[in-house]
Coordinates of N, CA and C and ligand atoms in Angstrom, one line a residue:
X1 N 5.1 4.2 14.5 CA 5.7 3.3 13.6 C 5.5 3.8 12.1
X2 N 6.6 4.0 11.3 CA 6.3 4.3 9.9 C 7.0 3.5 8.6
X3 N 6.1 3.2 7.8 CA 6.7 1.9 6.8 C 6.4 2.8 5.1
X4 N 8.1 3.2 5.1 CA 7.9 3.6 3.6 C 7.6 2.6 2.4
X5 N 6.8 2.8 1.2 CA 6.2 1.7 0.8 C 6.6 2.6 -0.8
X6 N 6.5 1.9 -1.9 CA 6.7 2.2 -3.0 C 5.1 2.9 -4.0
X7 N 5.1 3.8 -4.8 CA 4.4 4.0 -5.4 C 4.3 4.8 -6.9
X8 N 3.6 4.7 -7.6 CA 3.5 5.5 -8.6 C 2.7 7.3 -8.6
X9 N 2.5 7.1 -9.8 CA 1.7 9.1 -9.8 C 0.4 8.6 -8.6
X10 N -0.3 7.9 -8.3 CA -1.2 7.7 -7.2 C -0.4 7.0 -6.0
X11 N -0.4 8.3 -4.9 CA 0.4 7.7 -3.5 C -0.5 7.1 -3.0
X12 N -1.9 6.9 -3.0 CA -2.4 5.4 -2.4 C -2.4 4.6 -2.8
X13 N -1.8 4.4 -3.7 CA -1.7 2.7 -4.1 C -0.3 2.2 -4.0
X14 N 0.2 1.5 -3.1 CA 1.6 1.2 -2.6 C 1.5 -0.3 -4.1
X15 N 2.3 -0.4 -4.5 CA 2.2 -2.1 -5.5 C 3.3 -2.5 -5.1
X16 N 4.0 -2.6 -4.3 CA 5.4 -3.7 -4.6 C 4.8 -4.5 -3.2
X17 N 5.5 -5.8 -3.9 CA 4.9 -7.2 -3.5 C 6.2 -7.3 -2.3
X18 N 6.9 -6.8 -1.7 CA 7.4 -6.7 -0.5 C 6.8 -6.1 0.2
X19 N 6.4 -5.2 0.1 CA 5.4 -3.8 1.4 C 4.7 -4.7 1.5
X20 N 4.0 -5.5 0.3 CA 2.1 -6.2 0.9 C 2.4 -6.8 2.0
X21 N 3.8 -7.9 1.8 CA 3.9 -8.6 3.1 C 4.0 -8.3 4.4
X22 N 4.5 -7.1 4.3 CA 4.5 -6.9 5.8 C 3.6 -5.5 6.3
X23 N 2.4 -5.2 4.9 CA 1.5 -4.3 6.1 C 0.2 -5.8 6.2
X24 N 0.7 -6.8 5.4 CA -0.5 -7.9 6.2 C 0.4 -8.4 7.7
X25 N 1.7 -8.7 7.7 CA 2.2 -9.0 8.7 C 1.7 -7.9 9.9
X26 N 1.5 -6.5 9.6 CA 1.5 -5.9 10.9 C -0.1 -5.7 10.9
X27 N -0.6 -6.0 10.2 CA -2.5 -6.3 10.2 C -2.0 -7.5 11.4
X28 N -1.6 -8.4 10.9 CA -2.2 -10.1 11.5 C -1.3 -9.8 13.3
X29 N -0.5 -8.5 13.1 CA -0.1 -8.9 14.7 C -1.2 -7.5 15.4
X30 N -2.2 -6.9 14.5 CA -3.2 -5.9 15.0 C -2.0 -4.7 15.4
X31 N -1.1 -4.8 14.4 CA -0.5 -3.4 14.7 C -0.3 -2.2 13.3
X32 N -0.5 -0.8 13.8 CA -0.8 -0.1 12.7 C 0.3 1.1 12.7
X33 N 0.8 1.2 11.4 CA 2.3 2.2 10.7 C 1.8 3.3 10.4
X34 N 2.1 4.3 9.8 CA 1.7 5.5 9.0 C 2.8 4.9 7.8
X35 N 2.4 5.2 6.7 CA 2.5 4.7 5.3 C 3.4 5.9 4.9
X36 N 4.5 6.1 4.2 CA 5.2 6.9 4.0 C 5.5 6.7 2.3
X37 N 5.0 7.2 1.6 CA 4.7 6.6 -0.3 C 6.1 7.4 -1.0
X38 N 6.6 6.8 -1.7 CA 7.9 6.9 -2.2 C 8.2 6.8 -4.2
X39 N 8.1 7.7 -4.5 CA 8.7 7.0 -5.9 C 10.1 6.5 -6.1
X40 N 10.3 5.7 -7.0 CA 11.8 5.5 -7.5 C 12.6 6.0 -7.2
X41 N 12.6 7.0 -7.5 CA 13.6 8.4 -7.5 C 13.6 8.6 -6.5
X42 N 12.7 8.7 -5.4 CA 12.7 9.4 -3.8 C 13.8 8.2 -3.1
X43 N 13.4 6.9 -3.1 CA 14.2 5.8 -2.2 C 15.3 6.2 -1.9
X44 N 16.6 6.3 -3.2 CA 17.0 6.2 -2.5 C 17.9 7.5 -1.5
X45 N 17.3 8.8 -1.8 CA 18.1 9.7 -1.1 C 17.0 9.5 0.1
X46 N 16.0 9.4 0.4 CA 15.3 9.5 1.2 C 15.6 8.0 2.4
X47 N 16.0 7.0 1.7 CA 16.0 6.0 2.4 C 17.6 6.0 2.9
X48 N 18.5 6.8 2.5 CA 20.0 6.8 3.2 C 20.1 6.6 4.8
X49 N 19.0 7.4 5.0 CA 19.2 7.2 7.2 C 19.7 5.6 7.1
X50 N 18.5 5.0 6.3 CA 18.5 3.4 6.7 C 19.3 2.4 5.9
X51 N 20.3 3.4 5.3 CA 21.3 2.7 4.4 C 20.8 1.6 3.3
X52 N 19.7 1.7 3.0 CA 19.0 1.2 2.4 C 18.3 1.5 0.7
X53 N 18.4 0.7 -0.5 CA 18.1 1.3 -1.6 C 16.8 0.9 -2.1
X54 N 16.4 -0.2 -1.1 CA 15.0 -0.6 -1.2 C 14.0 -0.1 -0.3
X55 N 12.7 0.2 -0.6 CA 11.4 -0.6 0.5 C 11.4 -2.2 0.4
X56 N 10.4 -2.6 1.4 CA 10.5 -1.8 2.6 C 11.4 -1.7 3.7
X57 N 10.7 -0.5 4.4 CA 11.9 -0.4 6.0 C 11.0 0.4 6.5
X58 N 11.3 -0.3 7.6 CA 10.1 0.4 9.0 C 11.1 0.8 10.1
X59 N 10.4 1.8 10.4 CA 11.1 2.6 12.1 C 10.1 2.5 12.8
X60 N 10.9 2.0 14.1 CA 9.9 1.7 15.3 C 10.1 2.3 16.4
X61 N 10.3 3.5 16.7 CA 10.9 4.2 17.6 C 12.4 4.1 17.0
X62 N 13.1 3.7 17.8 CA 14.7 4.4 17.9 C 15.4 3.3 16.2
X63 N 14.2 2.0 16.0 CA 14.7 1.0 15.8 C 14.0 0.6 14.1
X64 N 15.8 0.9 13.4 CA 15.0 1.1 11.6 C 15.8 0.0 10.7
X65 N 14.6 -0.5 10.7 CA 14.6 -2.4 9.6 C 14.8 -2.1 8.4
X66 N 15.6 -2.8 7.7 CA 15.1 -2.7 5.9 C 14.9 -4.8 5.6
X67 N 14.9 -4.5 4.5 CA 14.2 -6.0 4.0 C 12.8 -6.6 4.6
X68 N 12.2 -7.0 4.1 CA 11.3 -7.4 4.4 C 11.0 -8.5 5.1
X69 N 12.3 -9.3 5.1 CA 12.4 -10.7 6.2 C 12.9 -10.4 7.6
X70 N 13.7 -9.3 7.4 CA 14.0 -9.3 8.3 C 13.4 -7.9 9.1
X71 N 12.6 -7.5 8.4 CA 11.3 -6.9 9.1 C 10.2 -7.5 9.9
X72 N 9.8 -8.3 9.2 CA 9.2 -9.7 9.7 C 9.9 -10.4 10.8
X73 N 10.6 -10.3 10.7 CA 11.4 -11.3 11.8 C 11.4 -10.2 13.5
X74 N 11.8 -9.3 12.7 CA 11.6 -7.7 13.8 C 10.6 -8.1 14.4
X75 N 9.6 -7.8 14.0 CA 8.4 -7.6 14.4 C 7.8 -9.0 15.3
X76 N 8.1 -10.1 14.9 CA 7.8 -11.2 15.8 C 8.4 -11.6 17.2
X77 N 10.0 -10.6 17.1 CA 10.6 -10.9 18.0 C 10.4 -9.2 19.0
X78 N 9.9 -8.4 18.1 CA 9.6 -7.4 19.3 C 8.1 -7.4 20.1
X79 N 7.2 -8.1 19.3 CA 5.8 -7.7 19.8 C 5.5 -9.5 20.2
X80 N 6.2 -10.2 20.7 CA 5.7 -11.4 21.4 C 4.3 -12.0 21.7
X81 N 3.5 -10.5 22.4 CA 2.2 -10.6 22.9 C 1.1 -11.0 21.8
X82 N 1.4 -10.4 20.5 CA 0.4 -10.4 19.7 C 0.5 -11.6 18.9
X83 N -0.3 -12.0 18.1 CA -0.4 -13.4 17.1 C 0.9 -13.7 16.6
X84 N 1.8 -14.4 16.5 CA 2.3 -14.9 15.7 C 2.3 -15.0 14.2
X85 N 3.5 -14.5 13.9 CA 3.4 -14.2 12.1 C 3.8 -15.4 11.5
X86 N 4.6 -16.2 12.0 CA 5.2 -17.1 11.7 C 4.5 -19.0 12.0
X87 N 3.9 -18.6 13.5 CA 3.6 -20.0 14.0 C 4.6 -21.0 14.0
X88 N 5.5 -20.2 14.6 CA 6.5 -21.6 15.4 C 8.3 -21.4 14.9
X89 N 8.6 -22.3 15.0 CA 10.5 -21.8 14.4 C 10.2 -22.5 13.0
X90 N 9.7 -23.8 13.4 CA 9.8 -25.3 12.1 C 9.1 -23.9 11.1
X91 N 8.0 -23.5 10.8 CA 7.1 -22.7 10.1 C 8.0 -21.6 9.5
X92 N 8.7 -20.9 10.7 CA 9.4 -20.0 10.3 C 10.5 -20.2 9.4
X93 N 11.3 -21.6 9.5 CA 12.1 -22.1 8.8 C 11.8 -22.1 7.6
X94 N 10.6 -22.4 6.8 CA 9.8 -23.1 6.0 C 9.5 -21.9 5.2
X95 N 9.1 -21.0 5.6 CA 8.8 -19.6 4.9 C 9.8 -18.6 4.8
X96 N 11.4 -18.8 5.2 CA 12.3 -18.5 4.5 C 12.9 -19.0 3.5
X97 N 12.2 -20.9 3.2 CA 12.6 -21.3 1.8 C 11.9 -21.0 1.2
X98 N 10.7 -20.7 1.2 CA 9.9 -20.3 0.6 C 9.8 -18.7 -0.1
X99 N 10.1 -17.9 0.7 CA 10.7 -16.4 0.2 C 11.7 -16.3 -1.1
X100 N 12.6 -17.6 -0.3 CA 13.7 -17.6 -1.7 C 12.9 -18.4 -2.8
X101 N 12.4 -19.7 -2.9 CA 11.9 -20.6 -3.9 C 11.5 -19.5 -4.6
X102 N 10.4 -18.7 -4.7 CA 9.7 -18.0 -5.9 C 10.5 -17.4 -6.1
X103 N 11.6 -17.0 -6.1 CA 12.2 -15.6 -6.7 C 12.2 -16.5 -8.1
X104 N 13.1 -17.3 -8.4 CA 13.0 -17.7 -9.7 C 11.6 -18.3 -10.8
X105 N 10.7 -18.6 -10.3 CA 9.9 -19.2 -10.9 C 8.5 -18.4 -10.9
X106 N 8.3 -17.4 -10.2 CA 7.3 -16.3 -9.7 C 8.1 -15.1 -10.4
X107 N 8.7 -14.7 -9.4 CA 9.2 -13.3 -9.1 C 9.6 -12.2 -10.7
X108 N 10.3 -13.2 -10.8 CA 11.1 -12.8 -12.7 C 9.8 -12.7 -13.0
X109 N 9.4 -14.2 -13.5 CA 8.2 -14.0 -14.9 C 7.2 -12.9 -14.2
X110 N 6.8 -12.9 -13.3 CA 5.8 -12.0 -13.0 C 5.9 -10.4 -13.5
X111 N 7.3 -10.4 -12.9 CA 7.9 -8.8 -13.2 C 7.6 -8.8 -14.6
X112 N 8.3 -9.4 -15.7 CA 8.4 -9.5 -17.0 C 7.0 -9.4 -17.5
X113 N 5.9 -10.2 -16.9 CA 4.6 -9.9 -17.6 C 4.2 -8.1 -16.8
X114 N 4.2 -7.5 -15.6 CA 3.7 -6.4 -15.8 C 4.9 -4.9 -15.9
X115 N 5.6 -5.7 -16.2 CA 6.6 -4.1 -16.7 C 6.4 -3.0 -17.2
X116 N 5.7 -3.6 -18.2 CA 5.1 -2.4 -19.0 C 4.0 -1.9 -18.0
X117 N 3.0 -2.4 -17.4 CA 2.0 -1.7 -17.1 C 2.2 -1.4 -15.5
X118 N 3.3 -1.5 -14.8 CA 4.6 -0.8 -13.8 C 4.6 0.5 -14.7
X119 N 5.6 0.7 -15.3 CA 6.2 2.0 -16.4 C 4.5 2.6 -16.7
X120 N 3.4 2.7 -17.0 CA 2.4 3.1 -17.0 C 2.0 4.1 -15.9
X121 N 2.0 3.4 -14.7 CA 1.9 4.1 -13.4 C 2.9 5.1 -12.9
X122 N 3.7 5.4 -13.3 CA 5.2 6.4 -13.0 C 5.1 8.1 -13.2
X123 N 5.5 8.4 -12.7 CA 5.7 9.5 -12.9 C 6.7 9.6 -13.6
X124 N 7.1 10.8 -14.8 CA 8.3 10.9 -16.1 C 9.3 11.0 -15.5
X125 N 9.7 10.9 -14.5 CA 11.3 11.3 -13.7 C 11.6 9.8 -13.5
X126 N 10.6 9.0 -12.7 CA 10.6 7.9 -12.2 C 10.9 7.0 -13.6
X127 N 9.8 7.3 -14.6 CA 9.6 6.3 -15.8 C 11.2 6.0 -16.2
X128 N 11.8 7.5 -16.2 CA 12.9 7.4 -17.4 C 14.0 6.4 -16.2
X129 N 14.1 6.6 -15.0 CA 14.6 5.6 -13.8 C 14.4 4.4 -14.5
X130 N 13.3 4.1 -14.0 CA 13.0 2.8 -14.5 C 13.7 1.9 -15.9
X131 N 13.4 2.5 -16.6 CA 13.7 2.2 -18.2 C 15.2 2.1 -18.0
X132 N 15.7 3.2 -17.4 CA 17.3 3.4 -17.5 C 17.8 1.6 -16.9
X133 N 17.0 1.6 -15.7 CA 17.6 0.2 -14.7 C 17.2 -0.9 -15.2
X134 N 16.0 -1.1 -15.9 CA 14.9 -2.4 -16.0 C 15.8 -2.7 -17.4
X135 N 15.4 -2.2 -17.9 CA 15.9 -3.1 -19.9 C 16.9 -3.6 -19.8
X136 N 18.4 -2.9 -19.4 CA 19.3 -3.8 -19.0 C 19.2 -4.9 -18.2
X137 N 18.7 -5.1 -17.5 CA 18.1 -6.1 -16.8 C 17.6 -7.3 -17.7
X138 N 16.0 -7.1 -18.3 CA 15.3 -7.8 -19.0 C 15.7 -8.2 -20.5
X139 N 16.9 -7.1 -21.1 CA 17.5 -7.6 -22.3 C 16.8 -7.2 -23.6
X140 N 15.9 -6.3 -22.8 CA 15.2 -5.9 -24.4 C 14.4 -4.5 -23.7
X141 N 13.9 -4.2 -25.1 CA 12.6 -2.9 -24.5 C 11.7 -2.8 -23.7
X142 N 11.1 -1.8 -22.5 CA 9.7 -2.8 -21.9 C 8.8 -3.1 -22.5
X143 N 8.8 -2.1 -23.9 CA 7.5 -2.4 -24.6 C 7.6 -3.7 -25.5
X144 N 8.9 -4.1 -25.5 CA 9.2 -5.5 -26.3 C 9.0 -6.8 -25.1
X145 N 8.6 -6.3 -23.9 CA 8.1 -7.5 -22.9 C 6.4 -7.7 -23.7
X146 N 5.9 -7.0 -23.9 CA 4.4 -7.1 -24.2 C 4.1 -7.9 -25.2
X147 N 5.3 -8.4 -26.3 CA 5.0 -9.7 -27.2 C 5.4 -11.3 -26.6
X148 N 6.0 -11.0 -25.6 CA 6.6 -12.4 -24.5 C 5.5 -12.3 -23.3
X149 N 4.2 -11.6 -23.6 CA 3.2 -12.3 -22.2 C 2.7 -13.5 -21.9
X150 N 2.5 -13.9 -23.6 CA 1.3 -15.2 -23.5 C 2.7 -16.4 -23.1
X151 N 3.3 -16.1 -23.3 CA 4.9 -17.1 -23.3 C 4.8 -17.4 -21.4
X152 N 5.1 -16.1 -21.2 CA 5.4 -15.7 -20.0 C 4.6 -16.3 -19.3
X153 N 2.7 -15.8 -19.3 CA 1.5 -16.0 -18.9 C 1.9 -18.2 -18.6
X154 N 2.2 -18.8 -19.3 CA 2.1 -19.8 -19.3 C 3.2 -20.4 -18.3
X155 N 4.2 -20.1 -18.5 CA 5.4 -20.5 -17.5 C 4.6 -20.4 -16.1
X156 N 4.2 -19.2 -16.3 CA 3.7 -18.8 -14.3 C 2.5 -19.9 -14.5
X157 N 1.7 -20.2 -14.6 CA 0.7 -20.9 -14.8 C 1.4 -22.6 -14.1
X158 N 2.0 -22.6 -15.1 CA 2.8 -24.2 -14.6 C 3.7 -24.0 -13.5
X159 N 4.6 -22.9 -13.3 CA 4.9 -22.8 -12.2 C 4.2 -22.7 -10.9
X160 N 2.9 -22.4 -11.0 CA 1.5 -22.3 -9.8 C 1.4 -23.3 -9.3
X161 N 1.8 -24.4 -10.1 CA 1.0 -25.9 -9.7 C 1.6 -26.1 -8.3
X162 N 2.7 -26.4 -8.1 CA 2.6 -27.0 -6.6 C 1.6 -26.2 -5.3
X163 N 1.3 -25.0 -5.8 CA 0.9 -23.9 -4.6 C -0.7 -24.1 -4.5
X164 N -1.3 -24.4 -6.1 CA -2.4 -24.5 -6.3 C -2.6 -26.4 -5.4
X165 N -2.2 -27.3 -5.7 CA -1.8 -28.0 -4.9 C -2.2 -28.3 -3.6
X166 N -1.1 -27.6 -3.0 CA -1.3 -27.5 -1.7 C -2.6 -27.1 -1.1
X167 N -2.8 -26.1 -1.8 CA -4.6 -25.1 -1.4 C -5.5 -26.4 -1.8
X168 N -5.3 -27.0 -2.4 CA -6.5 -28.3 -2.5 C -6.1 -29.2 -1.1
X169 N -5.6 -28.8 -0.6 CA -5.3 -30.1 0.4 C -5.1 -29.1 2.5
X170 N -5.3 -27.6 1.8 CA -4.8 -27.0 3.2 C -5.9 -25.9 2.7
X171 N -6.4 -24.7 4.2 CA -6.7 -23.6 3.7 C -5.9 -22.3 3.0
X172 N -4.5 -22.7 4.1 CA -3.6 -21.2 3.8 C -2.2 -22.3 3.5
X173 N -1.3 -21.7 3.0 CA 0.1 -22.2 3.1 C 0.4 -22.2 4.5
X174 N -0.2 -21.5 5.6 CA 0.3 -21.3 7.4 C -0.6 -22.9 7.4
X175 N -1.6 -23.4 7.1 CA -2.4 -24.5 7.4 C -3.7 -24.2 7.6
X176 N -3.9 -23.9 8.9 CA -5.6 -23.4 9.1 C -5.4 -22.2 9.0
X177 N -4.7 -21.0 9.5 CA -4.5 -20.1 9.9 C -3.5 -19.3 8.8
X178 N -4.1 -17.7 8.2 CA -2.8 -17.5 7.3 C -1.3 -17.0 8.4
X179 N -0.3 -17.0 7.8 CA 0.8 -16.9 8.4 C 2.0 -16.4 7.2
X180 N 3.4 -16.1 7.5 CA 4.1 -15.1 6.9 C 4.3 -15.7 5.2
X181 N 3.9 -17.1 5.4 CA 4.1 -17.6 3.8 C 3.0 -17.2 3.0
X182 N 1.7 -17.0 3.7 CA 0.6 -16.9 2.7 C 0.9 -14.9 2.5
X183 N 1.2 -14.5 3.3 CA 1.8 -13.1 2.8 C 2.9 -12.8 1.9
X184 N 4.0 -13.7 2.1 CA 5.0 -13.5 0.9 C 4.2 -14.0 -0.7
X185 N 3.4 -15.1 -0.2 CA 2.3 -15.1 -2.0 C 1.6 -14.1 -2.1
X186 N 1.0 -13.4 -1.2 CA -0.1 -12.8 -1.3 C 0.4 -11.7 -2.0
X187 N 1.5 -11.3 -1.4 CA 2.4 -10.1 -2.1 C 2.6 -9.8 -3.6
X188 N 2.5 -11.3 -3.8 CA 2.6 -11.0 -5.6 C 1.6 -10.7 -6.2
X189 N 0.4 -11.6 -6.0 CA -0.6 -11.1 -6.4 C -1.3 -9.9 -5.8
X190 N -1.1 -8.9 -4.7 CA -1.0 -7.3 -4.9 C -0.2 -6.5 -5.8
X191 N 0.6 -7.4 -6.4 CA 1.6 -6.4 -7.3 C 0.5 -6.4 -8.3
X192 N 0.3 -7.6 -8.7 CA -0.5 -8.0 -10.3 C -1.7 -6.7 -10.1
X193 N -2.2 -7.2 -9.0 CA -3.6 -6.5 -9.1 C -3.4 -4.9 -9.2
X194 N -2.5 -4.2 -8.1 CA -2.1 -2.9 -8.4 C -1.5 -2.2 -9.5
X195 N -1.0 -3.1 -10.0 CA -0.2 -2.4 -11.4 C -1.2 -2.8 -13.1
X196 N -1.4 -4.3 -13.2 CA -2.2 -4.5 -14.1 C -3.5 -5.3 -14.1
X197 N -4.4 -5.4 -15.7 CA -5.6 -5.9 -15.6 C -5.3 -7.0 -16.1
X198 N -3.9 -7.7 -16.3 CA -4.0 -9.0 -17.0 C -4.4 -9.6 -15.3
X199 N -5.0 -10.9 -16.1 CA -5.8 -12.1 -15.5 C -4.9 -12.9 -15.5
X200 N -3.9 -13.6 -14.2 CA -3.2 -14.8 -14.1 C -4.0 -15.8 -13.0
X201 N -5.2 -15.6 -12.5 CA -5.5 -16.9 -11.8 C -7.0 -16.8 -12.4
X202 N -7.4 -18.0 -12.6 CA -8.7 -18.7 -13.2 C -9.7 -18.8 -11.8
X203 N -10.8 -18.5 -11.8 CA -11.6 -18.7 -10.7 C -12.0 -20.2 -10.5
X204 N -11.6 -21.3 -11.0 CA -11.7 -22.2 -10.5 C -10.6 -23.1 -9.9
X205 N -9.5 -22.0 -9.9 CA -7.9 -23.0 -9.3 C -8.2 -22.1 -7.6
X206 N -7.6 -23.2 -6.5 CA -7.7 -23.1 -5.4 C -7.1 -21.9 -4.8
X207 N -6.0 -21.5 -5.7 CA -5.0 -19.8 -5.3 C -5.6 -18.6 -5.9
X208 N -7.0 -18.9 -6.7 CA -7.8 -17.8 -6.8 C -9.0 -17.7 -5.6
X209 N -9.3 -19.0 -5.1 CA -10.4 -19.0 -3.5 C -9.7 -18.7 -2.6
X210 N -8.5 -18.9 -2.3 CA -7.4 -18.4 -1.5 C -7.3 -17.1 -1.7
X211 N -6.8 -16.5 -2.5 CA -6.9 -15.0 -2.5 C -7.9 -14.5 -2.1
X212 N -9.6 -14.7 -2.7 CA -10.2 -14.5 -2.1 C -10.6 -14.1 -0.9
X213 N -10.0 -15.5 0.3 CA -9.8 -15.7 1.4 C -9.2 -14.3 2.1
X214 N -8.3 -14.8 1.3 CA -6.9 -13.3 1.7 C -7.0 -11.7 1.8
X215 N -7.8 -11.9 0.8 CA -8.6 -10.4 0.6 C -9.5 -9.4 1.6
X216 N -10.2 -10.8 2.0 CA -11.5 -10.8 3.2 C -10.6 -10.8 4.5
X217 N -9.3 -10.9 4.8 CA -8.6 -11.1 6.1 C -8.8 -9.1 6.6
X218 N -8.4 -9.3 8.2 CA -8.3 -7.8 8.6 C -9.0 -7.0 7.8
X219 N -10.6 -7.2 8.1 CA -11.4 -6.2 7.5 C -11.4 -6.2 5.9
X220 N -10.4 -6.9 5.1 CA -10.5 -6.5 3.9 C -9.7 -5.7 3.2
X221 N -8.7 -5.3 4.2 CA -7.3 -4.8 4.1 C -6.4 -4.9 2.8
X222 N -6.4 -6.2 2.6 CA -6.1 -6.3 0.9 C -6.5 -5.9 -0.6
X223 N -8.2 -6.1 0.0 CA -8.5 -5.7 -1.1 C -9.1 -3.9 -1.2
X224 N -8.0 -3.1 -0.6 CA -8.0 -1.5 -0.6 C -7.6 -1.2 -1.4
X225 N -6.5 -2.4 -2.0 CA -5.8 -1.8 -3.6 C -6.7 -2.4 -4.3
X226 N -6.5 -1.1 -5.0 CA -7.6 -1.0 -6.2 C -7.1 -1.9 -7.3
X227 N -7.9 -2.8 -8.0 CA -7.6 -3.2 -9.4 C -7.3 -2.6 -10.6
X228 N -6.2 -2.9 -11.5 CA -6.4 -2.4 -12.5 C -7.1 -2.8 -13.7
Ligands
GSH301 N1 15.0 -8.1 -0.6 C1 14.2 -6.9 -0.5 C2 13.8 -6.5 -1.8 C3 13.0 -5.2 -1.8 C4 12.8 -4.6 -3.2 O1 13.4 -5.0 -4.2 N2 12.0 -3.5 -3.3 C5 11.8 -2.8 -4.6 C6 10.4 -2.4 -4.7 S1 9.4 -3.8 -5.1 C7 12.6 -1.4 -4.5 O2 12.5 -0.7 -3.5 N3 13.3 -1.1 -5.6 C8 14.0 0.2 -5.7 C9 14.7 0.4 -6.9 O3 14.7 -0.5 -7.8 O4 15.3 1.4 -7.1 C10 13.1 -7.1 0.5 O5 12.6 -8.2 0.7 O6 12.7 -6.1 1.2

């Protein structure tokens, strides 16, 4: 099995918050990929077999996934025998609204607070990529994201609340057991950690003891990526 994953000038540090999900998904079903590390620029000639312009995408023998849900989904319905990524259809239902929910209220502001320190980690071929695709996107400079953090910092903060929430009242978003929703969060916060040193969770809110939690799963698996 091989799962190309995104990275900067250091090919062991994979950061994009799609790959996390699903090398914890093939942790939690005890199955193991060879990591295939990609810059910007590599995706998408490299990724054409799979008609695809993003990571992730995994090949599993004859058989090559892109997106990450529906990699996930792959994988639950090819490997039956092993744990459950999902725990059940209702669950699984539940963690496709949930994939979508954060794009708006996560996903943006998050990007927006580490853009700059994304473009940091790049290689010059990739950076000028980047810059070329991102600013049009975000509407300004990336180094003009760096005076909209504390703005930004705050939105995500109040957008936490329901999640922080729940952690007061459950262990994982799965319930007792983590499952593919506590991976699609977890995913974000390996972006934060892999790319920058800003501080978005306070050690005393419940999605910072949860990560924690998350960290400590499969050996510790998570916390391989290094901090910045
Ligand atoms: N919906 C896709 C999104 C994947 C995605 O956006 N991946 C980013 C890395 S985090 C990517 O490959 N971007 C390539 C590019 O922007 O050129 C999934 O869930 O797999």
């Amino acid at each position: 099995m091989k799962l190309y994953e995104l990275v900067g000038v250091d090919k062991t540090q994979g950061f994009s918050p799609y790959v996390w999900r699903i090398k914890m998904a093939l942790a939690h079903k005890g199955l193991e990929a060879e990591m295939v590390p990609l810059g910007f620029t590599d995706i998408k000639d490299t990724l054409d077999f799979a008609d695809s312009k993003t990571v992730p995408v995994l090949v599993d023998g004859d058989n090559i996934i892109k997106d990450s849900w529906d990699i996930a989904c792959y994988l639950e319905a090819a490997y039956p025998d092993s744990p459950s990524i999902f725990g059940g259809s209702v669950a699984k239902a539940q963690a496709r609204l949930l994939n979508h929910q954060i794009t708006l209220p996560l996903l943006v502001p998050f990007f927006k607070i580490l853009v700059a320190d994304i473009y940091d980690l790049l290689n010059d071929e990739d950076k000028d990529y980047f810059r070329r695709t991102r600013e049009p996107r975000l509407g300004c400079t990336i180094e003009e994201t760096i005076e909209a953090r504390p703005k930004l910092l705050a939105s995500v903060k109040q957008n936490l609340w329901p999640y922080n929430k729940c952690l007061e009242e459950q262990h994982f978003f799965g319930g007792d057991e983590p499952a593919f929703s506590d991976y699609i969060m977890y995913g974000i916060f390996q972006w934060a950690r892999g790319t920058s040193n800003i501080k978005i969770l306070q050690e005393d809110q419940p999605l910072y003891k949860w990560r924690t939690k998350m960290d400590n799963l499969y050996d510790g698996y998570g916390a391989t990526l290094v901090s910045r």
